[in-house]
Coordinates of C-alpha atoms and ligand atoms in Angstrom, one line a residue:
X1 CA 0.5 5.6 28.8
X2 CA -3.2 5.0 28.2
X3 CA -4.0 8.2 29.9
X4 CA -1.6 10.1 27.8
X5 CA -3.1 8.6 24.6
X6 CA -6.6 9.6 25.8
X7 CA -5.5 13.2 26.6
X8 CA -3.7 13.3 23.2
X9 CA -6.8 12.2 21.4
X10 CA -9.0 14.7 23.3
X11 CA -6.6 17.6 23.1
X12 CA -5.2 17.3 19.6
X13 CA -6.9 14.8 17.3
X14 CA -10.5 15.6 18.2
X15 CA -10.1 19.4 17.8
X16 CA -8.1 18.9 14.6
X17 CA -10.9 16.8 13.1
X18 CA -13.5 19.3 14.2
X19 CA -11.4 22.1 12.6
X20 CA -11.2 20.1 9.4
X21 CA -14.9 19.5 9.4
X22 CA -15.5 23.2 10.0
X23 CA -13.1 24.1 7.1
X24 CA -15.1 21.8 4.7
X25 CA -18.3 23.3 5.9
X26 CA -17.1 26.9 5.6
X27 CA -15.8 26.1 2.1
X28 CA -19.3 25.0 1.1
X29 CA -20.7 28.3 2.5
X30 CA -18.0 30.2 0.7
X31 CA -18.9 28.4 -2.5
X32 CA -22.5 29.6 -2.2
X33 CA -21.3 33.2 -1.4
X34 CA -19.0 33.2 -4.4
X35 CA -21.8 31.9 -6.6
X36 CA -24.1 34.6 -5.3
X37 CA -21.6 37.3 -5.7
X38 CA -21.0 36.2 -9.3
X39 CA -24.7 36.2 -9.9
X40 CA -25.0 39.7 -8.5
X41 CA -22.1 40.9 -10.6
X42 CA -23.5 39.5 -13.8
X43 CA -27.0 40.8 -12.9
X44 CA -25.5 44.3 -12.5
X45 CA -23.9 43.9 -15.9
X46 CA -27.2 42.9 -17.5
X47 CA -29.0 45.8 -15.7
X48 CA -26.4 48.3 -17.0
X49 CA -26.6 47.1 -20.6
X50 CA -30.4 47.1 -20.4
X51 CA -30.3 50.7 -19.1
X52 CA -28.0 51.7 -21.9
X53 CA -30.3 50.1 -24.5
X54 CA -33.2 52.0 -22.9
X55 CA -31.2 55.2 -23.0
X56 CA -30.4 54.7 -26.6
X57 CA -34.1 54.2 -27.4
X58 CA -34.8 57.4 -25.5
X59 CA -32.2 59.2 -27.7
X60 CA -33.8 57.9 -30.8
X61 CA -37.1 59.3 -29.7
X62 CA -35.5 62.6 -29.1
X63 CA -34.1 62.5 -32.6
X64 CA -37.7 61.8 -33.9
X65 CA -39.0 64.8 -31.9
X66 CA -36.2 67.0 -33.2
X67 CA -37.0 65.9 -36.8
X68 CA -40.7 66.8 -36.3
X69 CA -39.7 70.2 -34.8
X70 CA -37.4 70.8 -37.8
X71 CA -40.2 70.0 -40.2
X72 CA -42.6 72.3 -38.4
X73 CA -40.1 75.1 -38.9
X74 CA -40.8 75.0 -42.6
X75 CA -44.4 73.7 -42.7
X76 CA -47.5 74.6 -41.0
X77 CA -48.7 71.9 -38.6
X78 CA -51.8 71.0 -40.5
X79 CA -49.9 70.8 -43.8
X80 CA -47.3 68.7 -42.3
X81 CA -49.9 66.4 -40.7
X82 CA -51.6 65.8 -44.0
X83 CA -48.4 64.5 -45.7
X84 CA -46.5 63.4 -42.6
X85 CA -45.9 59.8 -43.7
X86 CA -44.4 60.8 -47.1
X87 CA -42.3 63.6 -45.5
X88 CA -41.0 61.8 -42.5
X89 CA -39.9 58.4 -44.0
X90 CA -37.3 59.7 -46.4
X91 CA -35.9 62.0 -43.7
X92 CA -35.9 59.6 -40.8
X93 CA -35.0 56.0 -41.7
X94 CA -36.3 54.5 -38.4
X95 CA -39.8 55.3 -39.4
X96 CA -41.7 52.5 -41.0
X97 CA -44.8 54.6 -41.1
X98 CA -45.3 58.2 -40.1
X99 CA -48.8 59.1 -38.8
X100 CA -50.6 62.2 -37.6
X101 CA -53.8 62.2 -35.6
X102 CA -55.9 65.1 -34.3
X103 CA -57.0 65.0 -30.7
X104 CA -60.6 64.9 -31.8
X105 CA -59.8 61.4 -33.2
X106 CA -59.2 62.0 -36.9
X107 CA -56.3 60.2 -38.6
X108 CA -54.7 62.7 -40.9
X109 CA -51.9 60.6 -42.2
X110 CA -51.1 58.2 -43.7
X111 CA -53.7 58.0 -46.3
X112 CA -55.4 54.7 -46.9
X113 CA -54.2 54.9 -50.5
X114 CA -50.6 55.9 -50.0
X115 CA -49.1 52.4 -50.0
X116 CA -49.9 48.8 -49.0
X117 CA -48.0 49.4 -45.7
X118 CA -50.0 52.5 -45.0
X119 CA -53.2 50.7 -45.7
X120 CA -52.2 47.9 -43.4
X121 CA -51.3 50.4 -40.7
X122 CA -54.6 52.2 -41.0
X123 CA -56.5 49.0 -40.9
X124 CA -54.6 47.8 -37.8
X125 CA -54.6 51.1 -35.9
X126 CA -57.5 53.3 -37.0
X127 CA -59.9 52.2 -34.3
X128 CA -57.1 52.7 -31.6
X129 CA -55.9 56.0 -32.9
X130 CA -59.4 57.3 -33.2
X131 CA -60.0 56.3 -29.6
X132 CA -63.0 54.3 -30.5
X133 CA -61.6 51.2 -28.9
X134 CA -59.6 50.3 -25.9
X135 CA -56.5 48.2 -26.7
X136 CA -53.9 46.4 -24.7
X137 CA -50.9 48.6 -24.8
X138 CA -47.5 49.0 -23.0
X139 CA -46.7 52.6 -22.7
X140 CA -44.3 54.9 -21.1
X141 CA -44.3 58.6 -21.3
X142 CA -41.5 61.1 -21.5
X143 CA -38.1 59.5 -21.0
X144 CA -37.7 55.8 -20.9
X145 CA -36.8 54.0 -17.7
X146 CA -33.2 55.0 -17.3
X147 CA -31.9 55.2 -13.7
X148 CA -28.3 55.2 -15.0
X149 CA -29.0 58.5 -16.7
X150 CA -31.2 60.5 -14.5
X151 CA -30.6 63.6 -16.5
X152 CA -32.0 62.1 -19.7
X153 CA -33.8 64.7 -21.6
X154 CA -37.4 64.8 -20.7
X155 CA -37.2 62.7 -17.6
X156 CA -39.8 64.0 -15.2
X157 CA -41.0 62.3 -12.2
X158 CA -43.9 64.7 -12.2
X159 CA -45.4 63.1 -15.3
X160 CA -45.6 59.9 -13.4
X161 CA -46.8 61.2 -10.2
X162 CA -49.4 63.5 -11.8
X163 CA -51.3 60.4 -12.7
X164 CA -51.7 57.9 -9.9
X165 CA -53.5 55.5 -12.1
X166 CA -50.5 55.3 -14.4
X167 CA -48.1 54.8 -11.7
X168 CA -49.8 51.9 -10.2
X169 CA -50.8 50.2 -13.4
X170 CA -48.3 50.9 -16.1
X171 CA -44.6 51.3 -16.5
X172 CA -43.3 54.9 -16.1
X173 CA -39.8 56.2 -15.6
X174 CA -40.1 55.3 -11.9
X175 CA -40.1 51.7 -12.9
X176 CA -36.6 50.4 -13.1
X177 CA -35.5 47.8 -15.6
X178 CA -36.8 44.4 -14.5
X179 CA -34.3 41.6 -13.8
X180 CA -34.6 38.0 -13.5
X181 CA -31.9 35.6 -12.2
X182 CA -31.9 32.2 -13.6
X183 CA -29.5 29.3 -13.9
X184 CA -29.1 27.6 -17.2
X185 CA -30.3 24.3 -15.8
X186 CA -33.5 25.5 -14.1
X187 CA -35.1 28.1 -16.3
X188 CA -37.4 27.7 -19.1
X189 CA -39.0 30.5 -21.0
X190 CA -42.4 29.6 -19.5
X191 CA -41.0 30.3 -16.0
X192 CA -40.3 34.0 -16.7
X193 CA -42.4 36.0 -14.3
X194 CA -44.8 38.5 -15.8
X195 CA -42.8 41.7 -15.1
X196 CA -44.4 44.0 -17.6
X197 CA -47.6 45.8 -17.2
X198 CA -50.1 45.9 -20.0
X199 CA -53.1 48.1 -19.8
X200 CA -56.2 48.5 -21.8
X201 CA -56.0 52.2 -22.7
X202 CA -57.5 54.7 -25.0
X203 CA -55.1 56.6 -27.4
X204 CA -56.7 60.0 -26.6
X205 CA -56.2 59.5 -22.8
X206 CA -52.5 58.5 -23.3
X207 CA -51.6 61.5 -25.5
X208 CA -53.4 64.1 -23.5
X209 CA -51.5 63.1 -20.3
X210 CA -48.2 64.1 -21.8
X211 CA -46.5 65.6 -24.8
X212 CA -44.4 62.7 -26.0
X213 CA -44.1 59.0 -25.4
X214 CA -43.6 55.5 -26.6
X215 CA -46.3 52.9 -27.1
X216 CA -45.9 49.2 -27.7
X217 CA -48.5 46.6 -28.6
X218 CA -48.7 43.2 -30.1
X219 CA -50.7 42.7 -33.3
X220 CA -51.0 39.1 -34.4
X221 CA -48.1 38.3 -32.1
X222 CA -45.9 40.9 -33.7
X223 CA -44.5 43.7 -31.7
X224 CA -45.3 47.2 -32.9
X225 CA -43.5 50.2 -31.4
X226 CA -44.8 53.7 -31.8
X227 CA -43.1 57.0 -30.9
X228 CA -45.5 60.0 -30.6
X229 CA -45.1 63.7 -30.1
X230 CA -47.6 66.5 -29.5
X231 CA -45.9 69.8 -30.5
X232 CA -46.4 72.9 -28.5
X233 CA -47.1 74.8 -31.7
X234 CA -50.3 72.8 -32.3
X235 CA -51.2 70.7 -29.2
X236 CA -54.2 69.4 -30.9
X237 CA -52.1 67.4 -33.3
X238 CA -50.2 64.2 -32.5
X239 CA -47.3 63.2 -34.8
X240 CA -46.1 59.7 -34.6
X241 CA -44.0 57.0 -36.2
X242 CA -44.2 53.2 -36.3
X243 CA -40.6 52.1 -35.8
X244 CA -38.8 49.8 -38.1
X245 CA -37.6 47.3 -35.6
X246 CA -34.7 45.6 -37.5
X247 CA -33.2 49.1 -38.1
X248 CA -33.8 50.0 -34.5
X249 CA -32.0 46.8 -33.4
X250 CA -29.1 47.8 -35.6
X251 CA -28.8 51.1 -33.7
X252 CA -29.1 49.4 -30.3
X253 CA -26.3 47.0 -31.1
X254 CA -23.6 49.5 -30.0
X255 CA -25.1 49.5 -26.5
X256 CA -24.5 45.7 -26.2
X257 CA -20.9 45.7 -25.1
X258 CA -18.8 44.5 -22.1
X259 CA -15.9 45.8 -20.1
X260 CA -12.7 44.1 -21.3
X261 CA -12.2 42.4 -17.9
X262 CA -15.5 40.5 -18.3
X263 CA -15.1 39.6 -22.0
X264 CA -13.3 36.3 -21.2
X265 CA -16.1 35.2 -18.8
X266 CA -19.5 36.1 -20.2
X267 CA -21.3 37.1 -23.4
X268 CA -24.1 39.6 -23.2
X269 CA -26.9 39.5 -25.8
X270 CA -30.0 41.5 -26.7
X271 CA -32.9 39.2 -27.3
X272 CA -36.2 40.2 -28.9
X273 CA -39.6 39.1 -27.7
X274 CA -39.2 35.8 -29.5
X275 CA -35.9 35.1 -27.8
X276 CA -34.0 35.7 -31.0
X277 CA -30.5 37.3 -30.5
X278 CA -30.3 40.7 -32.1
X279 CA -26.9 41.6 -30.9
X280 CA -24.2 40.0 -28.8
X281 CA -21.0 41.2 -27.2
X282 CA -19.0 38.3 -28.6
X283 CA -19.2 37.6 -32.4
X284 CA -20.3 34.1 -33.2
X285 CA -21.2 33.2 -29.6
X286 CA -23.8 30.4 -29.2
X287 CA -25.0 29.3 -25.8
X288 CA -23.6 25.9 -24.7
X289 CA -27.0 24.4 -24.4
X290 CA -28.1 25.3 -28.0
X291 CA -29.5 22.1 -29.6
X292 CA -27.9 21.1 -32.9
X293 CA -31.1 21.7 -34.8
X294 CA -30.5 25.4 -34.4
X295 CA -33.6 26.2 -32.2
X296 CA -33.4 29.0 -29.8
X297 CA -33.7 26.8 -26.6
X298 CA -30.1 27.7 -25.5
X299 CA -30.8 31.5 -25.8
X300 CA -33.8 31.1 -23.6
X301 CA -31.7 29.8 -20.8
X302 CA -29.4 32.6 -19.8
X303 CA -27.4 32.8 -16.5
X304 CA -29.2 36.1 -15.7
X305 CA -31.4 38.5 -17.7
X306 CA -32.9 41.9 -17.4
X307 CA -35.9 43.1 -19.4
X308 CA -35.6 46.4 -21.2
X309 CA -39.0 47.7 -20.1
X310 CA -42.3 48.7 -21.4
X311 CA -41.0 50.5 -24.5
X312 CA -39.7 47.1 -25.8
X313 CA -41.8 44.6 -24.0
X314 CA -40.3 41.1 -23.6
X315 CA -37.0 42.3 -25.1
X316 CA -34.2 41.5 -22.7
X317 CA -30.5 41.7 -22.1
X318 CA -29.3 38.2 -21.3
X319 CA -25.9 37.1 -19.8
X320 CA -24.4 33.8 -20.8
X321 CA -21.4 32.1 -19.2
X322 CA -18.7 31.4 -21.8
X323 CA -17.7 28.4 -19.8
X324 CA -20.6 27.2 -17.6
X325 CA -18.6 24.3 -16.3
X326 CA -16.0 26.6 -14.8
X327 CA -18.2 27.5 -11.8
X328 CA -18.5 23.9 -10.8
X329 CA -14.9 23.3 -11.8
X330 CA -13.4 26.0 -9.6
X331 CA -15.6 24.9 -6.7
X332 CA -14.5 21.3 -7.3
X333 CA -10.8 22.4 -7.3
X334 CA -11.3 24.3 -4.1
X335 CA -13.0 21.2 -2.5
X336 CA -10.1 19.0 -3.7
X337 CA -7.5 21.4 -2.3
X338 CA -9.3 21.6 1.1
X339 CA -9.8 17.8 1.0
X340 CA -6.1 17.3 0.4
X341 CA -5.1 19.8 3.0
X342 CA -7.3 18.1 5.5
X343 CA -5.9 14.7 4.6
X344 CA -2.4 16.2 4.9
X345 CA -3.3 17.7 8.3
X346 CA -4.7 14.4 9.5
X347 CA -1.7 12.6 8.2
X348 CA 0.7 15.1 9.8
X349 CA -1.2 14.7 13.1
X350 CA -1.0 11.0 12.7
X351 CA 2.7 11.0 12.1
X352 CA 3.2 13.6 14.8
X353 CA 1.2 11.5 17.3
X354 CA 3.2 8.4 16.4
X355 CA 6.5 10.3 16.9
X356 CA 5.3 11.8 20.2
X357 CA 4.1 8.4 21.4
X358 CA 7.3 6.7 20.4
X359 CA 9.3 9.5 22.1
X360 CA 7.2 9.2 25.1
X361 CA 7.7 5.5 25.3
X362 CA 11.5 6.0 25.0
X363 CA 11.4 8.6 27.7
X364 CA 9.5 6.3 29.9
X365 CA 11.9 3.5 29.3
X366 CA 14.8 5.8 30.0
X367 CA 13.2 7.0 33.2
X368 CA 12.7 3.4 34.3
X369 CA 16.3 2.6 33.4
X370 CA 17.5 5.6 35.4
X371 CA 15.6 4.4 38.4
X372 CA 17.1 0.9 38.0
X373 CA 20.5 2.5 37.5
X374 CA 20.2 4.3 40.8
X375 CA 19.3 1.2 42.6
X376 CA 21.9 -0.9 40.8
X377 CA 24.7 1.6 41.5
X378 CA 23.7 1.9 45.1
X379 CA 23.8 -1.8 45.4
X380 CA 27.2 -2.0 43.6
X381 CA 28.6 0.6 46.0
X382 CA 27.2 -1.1 49.0
X383 CA 28.5 -4.6 48.4
X384 CA 32.2 -3.7 48.2
X385 CA 31.9 -1.1 51.0
X386 CA 30.4 -3.7 53.3
X387 CA 33.3 -6.2 52.7
X388 CA 35.9 -3.4 52.9
X389 CA 34.5 -2.3 56.2
X390 CA 34.1 -5.8 57.6
X391 CA 37.7 -6.9 56.8
X392 CA 39.2 -3.5 57.7
X393 CA 37.5 -3.7 61.1
X394 CA 38.7 -7.2 61.7
X395 CA 42.3 -6.2 60.9
X396 CA 42.0 -3.0 62.9
X397 CA 40.8 -4.9 66.0
X398 CA 43.7 -7.4 65.6
X399 CA 41.4 -10.3 65.5
X400 CA 43.3 -12.0 62.6
X401 CA 46.5 -13.5 63.8
X402 CA 47.3 -15.6 60.9
X403 CA 49.7 -13.8 58.5
X404 CA 48.3 -15.5 55.4
X405 CA 44.7 -14.7 56.3
X406 CA 45.7 -11.1 57.0
X407 CA 47.3 -10.9 53.5
X408 CA 44.2 -12.5 52.0
X409 CA 41.9 -10.0 53.7
X410 CA 44.1 -7.1 52.6
X411 CA 43.9 -8.5 49.0
X412 CA 40.1 -8.5 49.2
X413 CA 40.1 -4.9 50.5
X414 CA 42.4 -3.9 47.6
X415 CA 40.2 -5.7 45.0
X416 CA 37.0 -4.3 46.3
X417 CA 38.5 -0.8 46.4
X418 CA 39.5 -1.3 42.7
X419 CA 36.0 -2.4 41.9
X420 CA 34.6 0.7 43.6
X421 CA 37.1 2.9 41.8
X422 CA 36.0 1.3 38.5
X423 CA 32.4 1.9 39.2
X424 CA 32.8 5.5 40.2
X425 CA 35.1 6.2 37.2
X426 CA 32.4 4.8 34.9
X427 CA 29.7 6.9 36.5
X428 CA 31.8 10.0 36.4
X429 CA 32.9 9.4 32.9
X430 CA 29.4 8.8 31.8
X431 CA 28.3 12.1 33.3
X432 CA 31.2 13.9 31.6
X433 CA 30.3 12.3 28.3
X434 CA 26.6 13.3 28.7
X435 CA 27.6 16.9 29.3
X436 CA 30.2 16.8 26.5
X437 CA 33.0 17.5 28.9
X438 CA 35.0 14.4 28.5
X439 CA 38.5 15.3 27.2
X440 CA 41.0 12.8 25.7
X441 CA 44.7 13.0 25.8
X442 CA 45.7 11.5 22.4
X443 CA 49.2 10.3 22.0
X444 CA 50.9 7.4 20.2
X445 CA 50.7 4.4 22.5
X446 CA 51.5 0.7 22.2
X447 CA 48.2 -1.1 22.3
X448 CA 49.8 -4.5 23.0
X449 CA 51.8 -3.1 26.0
X450 CA 48.8 -1.3 27.3
X451 CA 46.6 -4.4 27.1
X452 CA 49.3 -6.6 28.8
X453 CA 49.8 -4.2 31.6
X454 CA 46.0 -3.8 32.2
X455 CA 45.3 -7.6 31.9
X456 CA 48.2 -8.5 34.2
X457 CA 47.1 -6.0 36.8
X458 CA 43.7 -7.7 36.7
X459 CA 45.1 -11.3 36.7
X460 CA 45.6 -11.6 40.6
X461 CA 42.0 -10.7 41.2
X462 CA 40.8 -13.1 38.5
X463 CA 43.0 -16.0 39.6
X464 CA 41.9 -15.4 43.2
X465 CA 38.4 -16.1 42.0
X466 CA 39.4 -19.3 40.2
X467 CA 39.7 -17.8 36.7
X468 CA 42.2 -18.9 34.1
X469 CA 43.4 -15.9 32.1
X470 CA 45.2 -16.4 28.8
X471 CA 46.9 -13.5 27.1
X472 CA 47.9 -13.7 23.5
X473 CA 49.6 -10.4 22.6
X474 CA 52.5 -9.5 20.3
X475 CA 55.6 -8.3 22.0
X476 CA 55.3 -4.7 20.7
X477 CA 54.7 -2.7 17.6
X478 CA 50.9 -2.3 17.8
X479 CA 51.0 1.5 18.0
X480 CA 47.7 3.4 18.0
X481 CA 47.0 7.1 18.5
X482 CA 44.9 7.2 21.7
X483 CA 44.3 8.1 25.3
X484 CA 46.0 5.4 27.4
X485 CA 43.7 5.7 30.4
X486 CA 40.5 5.7 28.3
X487 CA 41.7 2.6 26.4
X488 CA 42.6 0.9 29.6
X489 CA 39.2 1.6 31.0
X490 CA 37.6 0.0 27.9
X491 CA 39.7 -3.2 28.5
X492 CA 39.0 -3.2 32.2
X493 CA 35.2 -2.9 31.5
X494 CA 35.4 -5.8 29.0
X495 CA 37.4 -8.0 31.5
X496 CA 35.1 -7.1 34.4
X497 CA 32.1 -8.1 32.2
X498 CA 33.8 -11.4 31.2
X499 CA 34.3 -12.1 34.9
X500 CA 30.8 -11.2 35.9
X501 CA 29.0 -13.1 33.1
X502 CA 31.2 -16.2 32.8
X503 CA 29.2 -18.4 35.1
X504 CA 31.0 -21.6 35.9
X505 CA 33.3 -21.6 32.8
X506 CA 36.0 -19.5 34.3
X507 CA 38.2 -19.0 31.3
X508 CA 39.1 -15.7 29.8
X509 CA 41.3 -14.8 26.9
X510 CA 42.7 -11.6 25.6
X511 CA 43.9 -11.5 22.0
X512 CA 45.3 -8.8 19.7
X513 CA 45.2 -9.1 15.9
X514 CA 46.7 -6.8 13.3
X515 CA 44.6 -6.3 10.2
X516 CA 46.9 -4.1 8.4
X517 CA 44.7 -1.0 8.6
X518 CA 43.4 -1.7 12.1
X519 CA 44.0 -3.6 15.3
X520 CA 41.4 -5.8 17.0
X521 CA 41.7 -6.4 20.7
X522 CA 39.4 -9.2 21.7
X523 CA 38.2 -10.3 25.2
X524 CA 36.6 -13.8 25.1
X525 CA 34.9 -15.9 27.7
X526 CA 33.1 -19.2 27.9
X527 CA 29.9 -17.9 29.6
X528 CA 26.4 -18.2 28.3
X529 CA 26.9 -15.2 26.0
X530 CA 24.5 -12.2 25.3
X531 CA 20.9 -13.3 25.0
X532 CA 19.7 -13.4 21.4
X533 CA 18.2 -10.1 20.2
X534 CA 20.1 -8.0 22.7
X535 CA 23.4 -7.9 20.8
X536 CA 23.0 -4.2 20.0
X537 CA 20.9 -3.1 22.9
X538 CA 23.6 -4.0 25.4
X539 CA 25.4 -0.9 24.2
X540 CA 22.5 1.4 25.1
X541 CA 22.8 3.4 28.3
X542 CA 21.5 1.7 31.4
X543 CA 20.4 -1.4 29.4
X544 CA 21.1 -4.7 31.1
X545 CA 20.4 -8.0 29.4
X546 CA 21.0 -9.8 32.7
X547 CA 18.7 -8.4 35.4
X548 CA 20.4 -8.0 38.8
X549 CA 17.6 -9.7 40.6
X550 CA 17.2 -12.7 38.3
X551 CA 20.9 -13.3 37.5
X552 CA 22.3 -12.0 40.8
X553 CA 25.0 -10.2 38.9
X554 CA 25.4 -6.5 39.9
X555 CA 25.8 -3.8 37.2
X556 CA 25.0 -0.3 36.2
X557 CA 24.4 -0.8 32.5
X558 CA 27.1 1.8 31.7
X559 CA 30.2 -0.3 31.0
X560 CA 29.6 -1.1 27.4
X561 CA 28.1 2.3 26.6
X562 CA 31.2 4.0 27.8
X563 CA 33.4 1.5 26.0
X564 CA 31.7 2.1 22.7
X565 CA 31.8 5.9 23.1
X566 CA 35.5 5.9 23.9
X567 CA 36.2 3.6 21.0
X568 CA 34.2 5.8 18.6
X569 CA 36.0 8.9 19.9
X570 CA 39.2 7.1 18.7
X571 CA 37.7 6.4 15.3
X572 CA 37.1 2.8 16.2
X573 CA 34.3 0.6 17.5
X574 CA 33.3 -1.9 20.1
X575 CA 31.1 -4.8 19.0
X576 CA 29.9 -8.1 20.1
X577 CA 30.2 -11.4 18.4
X578 CA 29.0 -14.8 19.5
X579 CA 31.9 -17.2 20.2
X580 CA 32.2 -20.5 18.4
X581 CA 31.9 -23.2 21.0
X582 CA 29.8 -20.9 23.3
X583 CA 30.7 -17.7 25.1
X584 CA 31.1 -14.0 24.3
X585 CA 33.6 -12.2 22.2
X586 CA 33.9 -8.5 22.6
X587 CA 36.0 -6.7 20.0
X588 CA 37.7 -3.3 20.3
X589 CA 38.6 -2.2 16.8
X590 CA 41.0 0.7 16.5
X591 CA 42.5 2.3 13.4
X592 CA 46.2 1.8 13.0
X593 CA 47.9 -1.4 12.0
X594 CA 51.2 -2.1 10.4
X595 CA 50.1 -1.6 6.8
X596 CA 49.1 2.0 7.7
X597 CA 52.2 2.6 9.7
X598 CA 54.5 1.2 7.0
X599 CA 52.8 3.2 4.4
Ligands
ADP1 P1 26.6 -4.0 33.4 O1 27.0 -3.0 34.5 O2 25.2 -4.4 33.6 O3 27.6 -5.1 33.2 P2 27.4 -3.2 30.8 O4 27.1 -2.0 30.0 O5 28.9 -3.5 31.0 O6 26.6 -3.1 32.1 O7 26.8 -4.5 30.1 C1 25.5 -4.4 29.6 C2 24.9 -5.8 29.5 O8 25.5 -6.6 28.5 C3 25.0 -6.6 30.8 O9 24.0 -6.2 31.7 C4 25.0 -8.0 30.3 O10 23.6 -8.4 30.2 C5 25.5 -7.9 28.9 N1 27.0 -8.4 28.9 C6 28.1 -7.6 29.0 N2 29.2 -8.4 28.9 C7 28.8 -9.7 28.8 C8 29.5 -10.9 28.6 N3 30.8 -11.0 28.6 N4 28.7 -12.0 28.5 C9 27.3 -12.0 28.5 N5 26.6 -10.8 28.6 C10 27.4 -9.7 28.8

């Protein structure tokens, strides 16, 4: 038993626990993978929107160039250059200031006296535009970085590769949008890595390397974005415009949008260099961590973000989770489910083990009982056979002369034969019942008559052994529907038990009582009775409350099992009751009775 338990633990419980542990571990890995996949997905979304914003900016620059070309159709380049600011602004609303510079370094427009804005522009930019000073500038020539639209007008890898210095130092179209992945908890604006390249450059050098481009620079912490174009008609002139950023932001808004499938999960926003949201995919969205004082701390902690590029330095497309708790929540739910499943598995294993162990124990008991049964039956067969043989031999050899003795010996032989028959019948019947082959011949029979006949046939044997048999039966009228032989076998088994377990009090009674709807046939003795606690178990197969060795009483443990099975097949029952004054009372209850019959 102990060995089985150890094998069970090693073969079932230990592997199951290891499996459960592996399941929990793989869940943790899965969680990380899912989180990573989600991050990559949202990063791709941010990259796409950033590319679209970049492409839109490129389109706006192309519109500017078309506008300049259109103006050149009707004006000579030099005339246009002289009044470029005044001509461009009414025609192209994105222009804050229109400027024209000659390659020799002369600012042709705007005039210092045109307007306060023009004056401001000249003061801020003259030295840079005249190429008398190097300034820190972000610049990109030709098309803006836009890998999503490789065919964007003007995109030319040649422009980048023609100048190795540019390629290595500043952003060109070969530089993709720059991404950063953050988590709302961990990031602060200060941690954003420096992804942009700023270069000290001279205006003349920038514009001679290409024919069009975008420049961005910070003046007193304010971003200024310039488009420029050097027309083929007069390559000595550079036409440019300082962009009105609020209006540009208005135009870029339409690029900040999401696929319908993602609208319920995230919000994507375009942030300017101060982290101020200029456009968002979901109206009215405010990041979860935005403080109540309205500061922009929440906007500076996106889930992932991508910078637009050198044309709009420090502007970025940021992605925010609509429900940041959901990530942790779904992971928690998955953990709970696996935890419950594991607990259920362990519980199922526990219950299964308990059932298996209980069944094993039952099987072991049964196996032991069967072994006992074989030795009991062999013993029961041997004892009568020995006496039969002994007395038969004595009679056969003519050694017994006394007639009374001879009759006595013949009586013993008959009784022992009957005992053998009973035993063999029980064993055969039990085997038939086990295989489900036992057949009953049901017919109306008089229970009182049957009981009297059986008890009377047993009387000589009992009296020969010093028993006093009392039979209290009605004359007739106790009719039941039953198999005569089977019912007689029940009574014989009960009488035989009464005889075996009576001890010295050799008094047996047979009674029949009519309860109206049932008859009760009782066999009573004055023996020690069934030991306490065994009242039900004595009906189990092979079970013996009195051990052969200890009590010296032979038995197979089948008599009561058979009796109960036969009674149940008749719709009745055999049960045990302690007898007042000591002894046993076995009751065979069968449906019938006068009430029923009369009805
Ligand atoms: P067995 O062949 O052992 O008698 P049974 O199935 O007839 O098998 O009886 C089962 C057990 O019930 C017996 O071993 C005995 O312990 C107990 N028993 C049966 N009849 C009596 C009785 N009249 N008095 C006391 N114990 C009894």
